[in-house]
């Protein structure tokens, strides 16, 4: 495992990993919009408020963490939030998610974040993800509810 910043030449691999996540997730029936994904990645990757790091095994992207820092709308604080955390099925159970999350958290605090929040909503091993993040010092601060149309 090696963690590297994600660059524009990694976008096809990021989109492939995102497609795997969508297929496994609660929104899988909606499919993947590759053009929109590529556009959004091109707009956010490399900006100062966005963290994008992948775990690579050789040249293969096996896990990814994309997150951002931003000011809270109402409270005088800076929040760091994940946008996309995913490990391929063959990369689960190891250290990839832990290392990428630690790297994001360290980066977020260096950017001035007062709080780091993680959204567990894909419906893929949610209980396992919660256990990992609890073990890493994160705590429940609310509940995410969804109603898919």
C-alpha positions as MATLAB code, in Angstrom:
seq = 'XXXXXXXXXXXXXXXXXXXXXXXXXXXXXXXXXXXXXXXXXXXXXXXXXXXXXXXXXXXXXXXXXXXXXXXXXXXXXXXXXXXXXXXXXXXXXXXXXXXXXXXXXXXXXXXXXXXXXXXXXXXXXXXXXXXXXXXXXXXXXXXXXXXXX';
ca = [
       0.000    0.000    0.000;
       1.195    3.455   -0.918;
      -0.858    6.625   -0.533;
      -0.502    9.343   -3.129;
      -2.334   12.500   -4.019;
      -4.831   11.885   -6.790;
      -4.044   13.740  -10.019;
      -5.920   14.258  -13.272;
      -4.275   11.206  -14.865;
      -5.930    9.111  -12.113;
      -9.475   10.204  -13.019;
     -10.310    7.052  -15.041;
      -9.275    4.862  -12.086;
     -11.206    7.098   -9.650;
     -14.300    6.842  -11.847;
     -13.880    3.063  -12.051;
     -13.666    2.852   -8.255;
     -16.663    5.192   -7.955;
     -18.590    2.973  -10.347;
     -17.816   -0.045   -8.150;
     -19.104    1.874   -5.129;
     -22.303    2.913   -6.886;
     -22.948   -0.655   -8.030;
     -22.699   -1.883   -4.421;
     -24.574    1.010   -2.857;
     -28.168    1.924   -2.143;
     -28.159    4.217   -5.206;
     -26.902    1.537   -7.597;
     -30.101    1.520   -9.638;
     -29.386    5.080  -10.781;
     -26.132    4.144  -12.508;
     -23.023    6.261  -12.966;
     -22.797    9.458  -14.963;
     -19.184    9.229  -16.163;
     -19.180   12.633  -17.899;
     -20.497   14.431  -14.822;
     -18.044   12.548  -12.594;
     -15.103   13.523  -14.811;
     -16.248   17.167  -14.878;
     -16.661   17.398  -11.093;
     -13.288   15.743  -10.491;
     -11.639   18.170  -12.921;
     -13.195   21.104  -11.066;
     -12.274   20.089   -7.516;
      -9.062   18.026   -7.601;
      -6.051   20.217   -6.995;
      -7.972   23.048   -5.321;
      -6.671   24.157   -1.916;
      -9.839   23.178   -0.034;
     -10.037   19.623   -1.381;
      -8.118   16.566   -0.202;
      -7.847   13.697   -2.664;
      -5.644   10.753   -1.865;
      -5.658    7.180   -3.064;
      -4.137    3.937   -1.876;
      -2.306    2.173   -4.644;
      -1.114   -1.406   -4.861;
       1.498   -1.252   -7.573;
      -0.200    0.986  -10.094;
      -3.744   -0.050   -9.180;
      -5.995    2.330   -7.247;
      -7.577    0.201   -4.513;
      -9.004    2.800   -2.109;
      -9.756    6.501   -2.183;
     -10.640    9.383    0.100;
     -11.851   12.708   -1.254;
     -12.894   15.371    1.236;
     -13.110   19.114    1.682;
     -12.909   21.883    4.229;
     -15.419   24.723    4.283;
     -16.875   27.282    6.609;
     -20.086   26.345    8.386;
     -23.089   28.250    7.099;
     -24.245   29.527   10.499;
     -21.587   28.699   13.073;
     -18.192   30.375   13.275;
     -16.304   27.158   12.581;
     -14.603   25.284    9.783;
     -15.831   21.807    8.905;
     -14.032   19.031    7.098;
     -16.308   16.557    5.363;
     -15.778   13.498    3.239;
     -17.116   13.531   -0.286;
     -16.140    9.989   -1.208;
     -14.553    7.187    0.792;
     -14.330    3.757   -0.769;
     -12.158    0.662   -0.677;
     -12.470   -1.990   -3.356;
     -13.770   -5.307   -2.008;
     -10.316   -6.903   -2.239;
      -8.756   -4.043   -0.250;
     -11.154   -4.120    2.707;
     -10.162   -5.201    6.170;
      -6.633   -3.851    5.914;
      -5.177   -0.485    6.743;
      -6.175    1.523    3.672;
      -9.310    3.214    5.009;
      -7.636    3.893    8.361;
      -4.534    5.450    6.798;
      -6.462    7.536    4.286;
      -8.844    8.752    7.002;
      -5.921    9.631    9.281;
      -4.239   11.476    6.416;
      -7.456   13.393    5.716;
      -7.933   14.237    9.390;
      -4.345   15.484    9.726;
      -4.734   17.545    6.538;
      -8.093   18.949    7.687;
      -6.737   20.084   11.045;
      -3.759   21.677    9.276;
      -6.319   23.586    7.155;
      -7.969   24.912   10.311;
     -10.877   22.488   10.611;
     -12.660   22.570   13.961;
     -14.571   19.360   13.226;
     -14.081   16.409   10.894;
     -17.291   14.638    9.954;
     -17.733   11.449    8.002;
     -20.926   10.391    6.271;
     -21.625    6.670    6.233;
     -24.495    6.377    3.794;
     -23.690    4.064    0.886;
     -25.202    1.038    2.562;
     -21.995   -0.967    2.064;
     -20.786   -2.485    5.331;
     -22.121    0.507    7.288;
     -21.741   -1.290   10.627;
     -18.128   -2.195    9.869;
     -17.348    1.372    8.805;
     -18.943    2.707   12.000;
     -16.833    0.355   14.119;
     -13.660    1.465   12.332;
     -14.414    5.162   12.731;
     -15.465    4.727   16.383;
     -12.165    2.943   17.015;
     -10.393    5.914   15.398;
     -12.005    8.367   17.829;
     -15.039    9.505   15.840;
     -18.364    9.563   17.633;
     -21.989    9.553   16.572;
     -23.346   13.095   16.370;
     -26.568   12.462   14.488;
     -28.339   10.201   12.074;
     -28.508   10.331    8.307;
     -31.971    9.555    6.979;
     -32.824    9.015    3.305;
     -35.902    8.467    1.241;
     -35.007    7.423   -2.282;
     -37.567    8.226   -4.950;
];
